[in-house]
Coordinates of C-alpha atoms and ligand atoms in Angstrom, one line a residue:
X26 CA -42.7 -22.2 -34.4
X27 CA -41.1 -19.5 -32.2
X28 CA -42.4 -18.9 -29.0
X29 CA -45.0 -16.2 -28.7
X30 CA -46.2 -17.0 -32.0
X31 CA -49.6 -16.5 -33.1
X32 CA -50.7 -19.4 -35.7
X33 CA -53.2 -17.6 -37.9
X34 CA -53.7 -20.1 -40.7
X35 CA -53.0 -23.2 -42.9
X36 CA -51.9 -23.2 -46.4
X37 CA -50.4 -26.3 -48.7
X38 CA -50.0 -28.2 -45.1
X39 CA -47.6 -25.4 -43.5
X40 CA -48.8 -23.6 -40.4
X41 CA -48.2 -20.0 -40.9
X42 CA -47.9 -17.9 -38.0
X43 CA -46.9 -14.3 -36.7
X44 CA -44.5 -13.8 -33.7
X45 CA -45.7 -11.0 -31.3
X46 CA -42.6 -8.9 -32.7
X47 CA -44.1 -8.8 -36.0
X48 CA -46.9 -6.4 -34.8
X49 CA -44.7 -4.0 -34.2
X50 CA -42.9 -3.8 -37.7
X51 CA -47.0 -4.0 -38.6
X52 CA -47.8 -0.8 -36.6
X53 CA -44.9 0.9 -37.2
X54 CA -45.2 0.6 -41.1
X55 CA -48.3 1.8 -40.9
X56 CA -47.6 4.4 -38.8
X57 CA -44.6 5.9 -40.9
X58 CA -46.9 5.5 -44.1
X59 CA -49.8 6.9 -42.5
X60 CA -47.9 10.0 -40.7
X61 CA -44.7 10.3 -43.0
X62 CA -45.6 9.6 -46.4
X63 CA -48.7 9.6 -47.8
X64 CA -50.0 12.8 -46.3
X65 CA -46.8 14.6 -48.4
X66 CA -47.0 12.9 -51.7
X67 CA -48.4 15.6 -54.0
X68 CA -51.2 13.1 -55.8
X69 CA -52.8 12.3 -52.6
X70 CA -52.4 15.8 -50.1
X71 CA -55.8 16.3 -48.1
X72 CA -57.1 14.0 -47.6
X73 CA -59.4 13.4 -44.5
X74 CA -56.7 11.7 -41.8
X75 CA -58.4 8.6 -41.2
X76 CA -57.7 7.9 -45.1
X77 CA -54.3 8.2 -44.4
X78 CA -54.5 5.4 -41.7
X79 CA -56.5 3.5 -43.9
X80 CA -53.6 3.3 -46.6
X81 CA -51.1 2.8 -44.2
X82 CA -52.8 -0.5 -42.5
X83 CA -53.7 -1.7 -45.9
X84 CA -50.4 -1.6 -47.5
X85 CA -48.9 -3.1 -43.9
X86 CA -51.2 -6.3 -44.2
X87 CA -49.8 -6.2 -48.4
X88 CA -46.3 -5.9 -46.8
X89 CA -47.5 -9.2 -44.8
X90 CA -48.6 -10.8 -47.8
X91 CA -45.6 -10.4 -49.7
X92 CA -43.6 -12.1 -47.4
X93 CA -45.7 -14.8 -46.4
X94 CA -45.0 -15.7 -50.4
X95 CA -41.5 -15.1 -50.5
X96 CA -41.4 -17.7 -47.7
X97 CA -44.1 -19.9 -49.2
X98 CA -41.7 -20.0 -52.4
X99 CA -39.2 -21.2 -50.2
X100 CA -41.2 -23.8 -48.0
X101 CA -42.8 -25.0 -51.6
X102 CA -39.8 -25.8 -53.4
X103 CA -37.9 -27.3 -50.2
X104 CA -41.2 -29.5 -50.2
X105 CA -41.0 -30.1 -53.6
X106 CA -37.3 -31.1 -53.3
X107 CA -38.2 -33.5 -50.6
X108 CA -37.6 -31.6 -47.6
X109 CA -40.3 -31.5 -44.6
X110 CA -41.9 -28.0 -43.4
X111 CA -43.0 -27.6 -40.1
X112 CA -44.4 -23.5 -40.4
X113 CA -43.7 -20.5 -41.5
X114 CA -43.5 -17.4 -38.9
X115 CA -42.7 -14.0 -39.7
X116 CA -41.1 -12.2 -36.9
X117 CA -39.9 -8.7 -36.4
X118 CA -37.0 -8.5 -39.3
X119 CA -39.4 -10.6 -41.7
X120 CA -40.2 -14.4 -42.0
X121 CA -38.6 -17.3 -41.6
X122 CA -39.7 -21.0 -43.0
X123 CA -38.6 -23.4 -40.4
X124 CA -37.6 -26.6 -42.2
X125 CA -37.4 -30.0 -40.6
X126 CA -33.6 -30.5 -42.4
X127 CA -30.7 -29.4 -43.9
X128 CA -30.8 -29.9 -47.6
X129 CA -28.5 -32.8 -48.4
X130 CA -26.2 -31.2 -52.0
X131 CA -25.7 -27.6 -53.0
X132 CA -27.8 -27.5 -55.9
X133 CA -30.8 -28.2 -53.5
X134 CA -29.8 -25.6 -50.8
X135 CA -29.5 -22.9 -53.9
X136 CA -32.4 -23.2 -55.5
X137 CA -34.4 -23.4 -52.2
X138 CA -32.4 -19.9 -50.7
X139 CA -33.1 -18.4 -54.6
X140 CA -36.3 -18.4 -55.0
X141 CA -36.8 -16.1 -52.5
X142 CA -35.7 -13.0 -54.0
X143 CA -36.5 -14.0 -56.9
X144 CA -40.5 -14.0 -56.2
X145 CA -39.6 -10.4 -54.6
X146 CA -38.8 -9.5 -57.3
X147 CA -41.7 -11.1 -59.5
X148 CA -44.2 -8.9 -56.9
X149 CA -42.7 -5.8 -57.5
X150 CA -42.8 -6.6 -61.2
X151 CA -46.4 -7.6 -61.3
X152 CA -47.2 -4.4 -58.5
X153 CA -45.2 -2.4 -61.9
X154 CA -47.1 -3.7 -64.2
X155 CA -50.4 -3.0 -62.8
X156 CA -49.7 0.6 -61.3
X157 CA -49.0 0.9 -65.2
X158 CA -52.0 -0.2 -66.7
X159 CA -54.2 1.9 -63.5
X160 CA -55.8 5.5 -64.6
X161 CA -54.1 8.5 -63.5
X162 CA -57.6 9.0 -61.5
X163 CA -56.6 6.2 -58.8
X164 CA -54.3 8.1 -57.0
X165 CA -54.7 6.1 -53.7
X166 CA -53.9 3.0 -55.1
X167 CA -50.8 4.3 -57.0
X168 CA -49.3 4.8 -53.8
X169 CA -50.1 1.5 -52.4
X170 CA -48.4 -0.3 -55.6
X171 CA -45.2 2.2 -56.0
X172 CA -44.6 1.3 -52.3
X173 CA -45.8 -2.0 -52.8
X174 CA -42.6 -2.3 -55.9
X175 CA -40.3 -0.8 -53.8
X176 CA -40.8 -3.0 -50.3
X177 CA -41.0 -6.0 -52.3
X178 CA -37.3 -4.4 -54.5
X179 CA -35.8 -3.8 -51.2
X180 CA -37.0 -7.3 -49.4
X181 CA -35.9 -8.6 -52.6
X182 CA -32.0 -7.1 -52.7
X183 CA -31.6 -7.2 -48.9
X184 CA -32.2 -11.0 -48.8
X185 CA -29.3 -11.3 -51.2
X186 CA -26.3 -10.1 -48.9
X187 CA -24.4 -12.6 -48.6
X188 CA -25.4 -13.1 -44.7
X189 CA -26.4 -16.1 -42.3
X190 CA -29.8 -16.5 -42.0
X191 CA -30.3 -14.6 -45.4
X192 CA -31.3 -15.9 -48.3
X193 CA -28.0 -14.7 -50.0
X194 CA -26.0 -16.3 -47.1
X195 CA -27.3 -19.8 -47.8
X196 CA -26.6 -18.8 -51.7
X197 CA -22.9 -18.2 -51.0
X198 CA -22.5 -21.1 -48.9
X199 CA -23.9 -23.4 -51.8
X200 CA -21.8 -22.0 -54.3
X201 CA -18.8 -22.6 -52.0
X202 CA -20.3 -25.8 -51.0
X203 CA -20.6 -27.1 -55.1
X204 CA -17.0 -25.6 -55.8
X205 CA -15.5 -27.6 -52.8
X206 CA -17.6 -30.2 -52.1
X207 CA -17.4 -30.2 -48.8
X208 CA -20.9 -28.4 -46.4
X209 CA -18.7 -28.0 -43.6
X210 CA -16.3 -25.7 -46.2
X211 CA -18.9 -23.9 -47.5
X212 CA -20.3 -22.9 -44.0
X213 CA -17.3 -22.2 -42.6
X214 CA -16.8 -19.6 -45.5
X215 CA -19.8 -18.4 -45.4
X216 CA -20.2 -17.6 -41.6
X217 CA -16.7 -16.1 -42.6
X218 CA -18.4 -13.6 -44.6
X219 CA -21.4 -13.1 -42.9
X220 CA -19.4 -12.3 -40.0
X221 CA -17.3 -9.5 -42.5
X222 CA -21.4 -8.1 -42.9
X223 CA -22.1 -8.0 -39.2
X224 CA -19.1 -5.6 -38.4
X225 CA -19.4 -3.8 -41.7
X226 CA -23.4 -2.9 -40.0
X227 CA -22.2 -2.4 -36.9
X228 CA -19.8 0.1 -38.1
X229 CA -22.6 1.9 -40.3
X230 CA -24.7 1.6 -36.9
X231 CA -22.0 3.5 -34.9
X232 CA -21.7 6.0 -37.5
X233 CA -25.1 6.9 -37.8
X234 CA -25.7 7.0 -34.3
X235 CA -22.5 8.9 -33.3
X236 CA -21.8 11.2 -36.7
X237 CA -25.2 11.4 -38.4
X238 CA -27.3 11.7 -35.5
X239 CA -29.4 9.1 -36.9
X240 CA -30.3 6.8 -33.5
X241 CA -33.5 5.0 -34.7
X242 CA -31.3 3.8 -38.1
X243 CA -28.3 3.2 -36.3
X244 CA -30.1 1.3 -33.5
X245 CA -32.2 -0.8 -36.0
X246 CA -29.1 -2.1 -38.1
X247 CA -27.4 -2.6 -35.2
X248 CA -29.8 -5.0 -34.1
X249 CA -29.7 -6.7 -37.7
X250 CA -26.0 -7.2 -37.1
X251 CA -26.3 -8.6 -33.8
X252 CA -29.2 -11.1 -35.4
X253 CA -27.1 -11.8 -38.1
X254 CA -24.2 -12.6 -36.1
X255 CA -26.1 -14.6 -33.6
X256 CA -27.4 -16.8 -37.0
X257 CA -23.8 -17.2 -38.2
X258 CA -22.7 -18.6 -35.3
X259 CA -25.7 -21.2 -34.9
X260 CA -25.3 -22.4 -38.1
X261 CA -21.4 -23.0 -37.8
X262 CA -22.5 -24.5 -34.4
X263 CA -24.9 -27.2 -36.5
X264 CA -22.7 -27.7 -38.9
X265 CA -19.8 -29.0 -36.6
X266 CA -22.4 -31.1 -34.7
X267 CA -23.4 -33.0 -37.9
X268 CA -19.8 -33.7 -38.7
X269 CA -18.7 -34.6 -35.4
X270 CA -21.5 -37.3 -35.3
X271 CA -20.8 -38.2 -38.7
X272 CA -20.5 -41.9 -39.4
X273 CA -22.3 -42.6 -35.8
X274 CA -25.0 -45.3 -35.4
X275 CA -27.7 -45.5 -33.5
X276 CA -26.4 -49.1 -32.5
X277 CA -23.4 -47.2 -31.0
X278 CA -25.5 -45.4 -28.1
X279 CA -29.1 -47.4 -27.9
X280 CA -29.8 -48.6 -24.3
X281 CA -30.5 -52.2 -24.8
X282 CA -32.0 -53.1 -21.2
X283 CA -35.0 -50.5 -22.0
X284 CA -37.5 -50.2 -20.1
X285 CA -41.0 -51.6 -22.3
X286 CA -44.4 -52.1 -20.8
X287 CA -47.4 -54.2 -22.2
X288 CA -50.8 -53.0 -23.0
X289 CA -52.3 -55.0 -20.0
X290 CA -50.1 -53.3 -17.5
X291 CA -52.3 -50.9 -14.8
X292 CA -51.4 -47.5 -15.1
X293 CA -50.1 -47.3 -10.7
X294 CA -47.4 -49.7 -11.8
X295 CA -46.3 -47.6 -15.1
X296 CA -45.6 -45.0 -13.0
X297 CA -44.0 -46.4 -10.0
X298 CA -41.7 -49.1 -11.9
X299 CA -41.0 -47.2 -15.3
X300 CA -41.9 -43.8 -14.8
X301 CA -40.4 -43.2 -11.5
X302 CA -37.5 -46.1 -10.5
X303 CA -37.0 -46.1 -14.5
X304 CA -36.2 -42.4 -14.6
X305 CA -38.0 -42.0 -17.8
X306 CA -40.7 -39.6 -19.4
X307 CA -41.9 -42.0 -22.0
X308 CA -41.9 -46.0 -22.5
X309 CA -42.3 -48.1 -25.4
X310 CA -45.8 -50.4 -25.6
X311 CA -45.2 -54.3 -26.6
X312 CA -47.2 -56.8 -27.1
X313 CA -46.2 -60.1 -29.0
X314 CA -42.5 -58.4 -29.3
X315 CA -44.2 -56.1 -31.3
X316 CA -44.3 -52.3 -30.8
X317 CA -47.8 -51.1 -30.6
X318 CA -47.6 -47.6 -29.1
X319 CA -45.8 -45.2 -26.7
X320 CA -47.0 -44.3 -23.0
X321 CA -46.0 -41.0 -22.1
X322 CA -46.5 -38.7 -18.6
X323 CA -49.0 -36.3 -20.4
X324 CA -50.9 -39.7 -21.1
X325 CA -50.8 -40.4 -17.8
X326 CA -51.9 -37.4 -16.4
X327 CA -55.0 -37.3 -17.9
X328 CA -56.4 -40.0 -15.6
X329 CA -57.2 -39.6 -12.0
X330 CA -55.3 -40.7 -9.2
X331 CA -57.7 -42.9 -7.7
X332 CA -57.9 -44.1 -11.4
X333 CA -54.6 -45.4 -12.1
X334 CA -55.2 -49.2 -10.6
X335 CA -57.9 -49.9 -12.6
X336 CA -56.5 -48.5 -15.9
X337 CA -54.1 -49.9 -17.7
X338 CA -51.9 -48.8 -20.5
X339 CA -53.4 -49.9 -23.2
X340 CA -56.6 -47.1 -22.2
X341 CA -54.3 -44.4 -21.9
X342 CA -51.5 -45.1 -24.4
X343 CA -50.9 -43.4 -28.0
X344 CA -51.3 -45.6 -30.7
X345 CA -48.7 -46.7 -33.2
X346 CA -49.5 -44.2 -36.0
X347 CA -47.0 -41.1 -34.9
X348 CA -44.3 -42.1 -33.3
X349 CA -41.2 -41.4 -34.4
X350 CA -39.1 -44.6 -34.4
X351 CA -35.3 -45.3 -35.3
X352 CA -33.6 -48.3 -36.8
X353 CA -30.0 -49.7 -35.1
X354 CA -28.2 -48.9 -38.4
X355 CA -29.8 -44.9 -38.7
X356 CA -27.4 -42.4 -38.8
X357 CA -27.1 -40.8 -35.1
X358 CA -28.4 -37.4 -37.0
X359 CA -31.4 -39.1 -38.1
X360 CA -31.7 -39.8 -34.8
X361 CA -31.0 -36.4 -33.5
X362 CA -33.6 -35.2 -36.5
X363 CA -36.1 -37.5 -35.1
X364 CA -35.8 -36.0 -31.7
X365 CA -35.7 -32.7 -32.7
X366 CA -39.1 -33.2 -35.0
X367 CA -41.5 -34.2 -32.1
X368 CA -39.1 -32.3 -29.4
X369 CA -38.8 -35.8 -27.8
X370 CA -36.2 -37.2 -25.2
X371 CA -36.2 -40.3 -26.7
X372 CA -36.9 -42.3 -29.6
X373 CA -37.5 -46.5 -29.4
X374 CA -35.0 -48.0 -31.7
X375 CA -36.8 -50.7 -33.4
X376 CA -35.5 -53.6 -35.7
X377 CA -37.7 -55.5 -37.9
X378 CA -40.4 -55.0 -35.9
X379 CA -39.2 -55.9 -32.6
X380 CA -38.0 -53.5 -30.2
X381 CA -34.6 -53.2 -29.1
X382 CA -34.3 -50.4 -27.1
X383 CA -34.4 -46.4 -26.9
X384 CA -32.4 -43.7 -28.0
X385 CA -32.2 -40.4 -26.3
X386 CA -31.0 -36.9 -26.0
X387 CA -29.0 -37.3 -23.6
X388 CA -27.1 -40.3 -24.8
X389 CA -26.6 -38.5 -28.4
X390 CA -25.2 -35.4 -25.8
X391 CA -23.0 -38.0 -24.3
X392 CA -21.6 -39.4 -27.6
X393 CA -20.8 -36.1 -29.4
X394 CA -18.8 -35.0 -25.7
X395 CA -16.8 -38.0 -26.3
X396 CA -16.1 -37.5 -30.0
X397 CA -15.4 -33.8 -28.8
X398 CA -13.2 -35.1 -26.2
X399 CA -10.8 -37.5 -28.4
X400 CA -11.4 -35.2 -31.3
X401 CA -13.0 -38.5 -32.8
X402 CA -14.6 -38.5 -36.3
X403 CA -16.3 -41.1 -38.9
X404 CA -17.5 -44.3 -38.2
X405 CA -16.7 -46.2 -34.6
X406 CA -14.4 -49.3 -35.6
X407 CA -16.5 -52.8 -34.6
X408 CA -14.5 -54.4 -31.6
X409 CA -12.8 -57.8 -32.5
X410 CA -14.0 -59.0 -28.7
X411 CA -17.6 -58.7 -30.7
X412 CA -19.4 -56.1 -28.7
X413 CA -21.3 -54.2 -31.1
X414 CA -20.8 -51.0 -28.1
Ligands
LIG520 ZN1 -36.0 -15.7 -48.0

């Protein structure tokens, strides 16, 4: 999740979650409602003021809902197409689903981005339908379900322009991706055009702001440029990472001397021997060759001082269930998708069992610098003196 988010609930195993700048597109809805257009729609004119509020917050938390679904749709069929999701968090220009991977052909990547607008649009339809069928006597709640059908038409259409991080961005790029076969193709097209959308706001921005007059417009789709410009150029960024490590193994970079401790060792010479002349944050647990846990500082700041003799690590340890292990002949991505789903430094590289050493940030850093450097790509050639380095 981003930080300063607020998790507020749980659904279908996806933590969903607001980021503080979603309170202000949640006060400012309700506000403009409130102020700007419910007290001057003919059907609802005066009415007490506090009503007017009262319509305005309660179409803002519908607003919410309809994007928490438009992102559930997404999360649910990347779930459904085998792809992990950590949360959901909506944030001041809407929601995002934060998925633990890329999806791996076009088709996936399409259908996931689709759905989207699609459900957009199937709110609206259903807010339609139901306005439709209300008596002409419900005035209030006609004006809660027209603006309900138009939010969810706009959320709906602006998701489709062909922009990075928008839904209609990852569209292009899977269409581009299918006709060439080639991810790194599609992005680079896509960024291409989601760049051509950036200036083509900013332009609008500067108009509005230095023609029309029009500073809050110009000032807020401005900012959307800027955002998706920023996007654009992340994505691009990823891409060239996962091609540049592309054919890397884990047995290219692992550390083979590692550092592993055994569940008998006292705590006091964890730190001093591993922790501290080891240089490292977290070290593998063996026992009988086997791994059997990880020992981490957090664990080991949980005990006392005066404590740490008479511990050992097998008392303070986390158990096997959880971590995050590699294998020597994992893709270095994996790896760096490992890292990045716990937020690790490292991950032990384990063979059949029996650990054979770690894997870590900086070493993937290292080996994607090198590739940069001799402009290397694909799979590193076996040496005929044997060393599997
Ligand atoms: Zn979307």
């Amino acid at each position: 999740m981003l930080g300063n988010s607020i998790r507020l609930f749980r659904v279908a195993g996806i933590d969903v979650g607001v980021h503080v700048s979603w309170l202000v597109i949640f006060a400012l809805v309700t506000w403009s409602l409130a102020v700007g257009v419910f007290p001057v729609q003919d059907t609802l004119k005066g009415l007490p003021e506090w009503e007017y509020w009262l319509l305005g917050a309660i179409t803002a938390l519908l607003l919410f809902t309809s994007v928490i679904v438009h992102e559930l749709a997404h999360s649910l069929v990347a779930k459904s197409r085998g792809l992990g999701v950590r949360s959901i968090t909506l944030f001041i220009f809407g929601g995002v689903s934060n998925l633990e991977g890329e999806a791996r052909n076009p088709s996936t990547e399409f259908i996931i981005a689709i759905v989207g607008p699609l459900t957009s649009f199937a709110i609206a339809a259903v807010a339609y339908l139901v306005d439709a069928a209300l008596p002409a006597s419900a005035a209030a709640l006609d004006a809660v379900l027209s603006y309900l059908v138009y939010i969810n038409l706009v959320l709906g259409a602006f998701n489709l322009i062909p922009g990075f991080p928008l839904d209609g961005g990852r569209v292009f790029r899977s269409i581009v991706w299918n006709a060439t076969g080639s991810m790194r193709r599609g992005t680079e097209v896509a960024v291409f055009v989601s760049n051509l959308v950036s200036w083509t706001l900013f332009l609008i921005a500067a108009w509005l702001i230095l023609v029309d007059g029009n500073l809050f417009n110009g000032i807020w789709l401005g900012a959307i440029g800027w955002f998706l410009q920023n996007a654009a150029n992340a994505q691009l960024q990823q891409v060239r990472v996962e091609q540049r490590l592309r054919g890397a193994r884990v047995a290219d970079v692992v550390e083979p001397d590692t550092t592993v401790v055994t569940p008998d060792l006292p705590v006091v010479t964890l730190v001093e021997d591993s922790f501290m002349r080891g240089n490292r944050r977290a070290v593998p647990v063996v026992a009988d060759g086997r791994l059997v846990g990880m020992v981490t500082v957090g664990d080991v700041k949980e005990v006392p001082r005066d404590r740490w003799a008479a511990t050992t690590v097998g008392e303070v340890m986390g158990g096997r269930d959880g971590v995050i292990t590699v294998r020597s002949g994992d893709t270095l991505q994996r790896a760096l998708e490992a890292l990045a789903k716990g937020d690790f430094e490292q991950v032990p590289v384990v063979d059949d069992g029996r650990v054979v050493g770690v894997v870590t940030r900086a070493d993937i850093v290292r080996q994607l610098q090198l590739r940069e450097a001799f402009d290397f790509e694909g799979a590193m050639p076996r040496s005929a003196t044997g060393s599997a380095r």
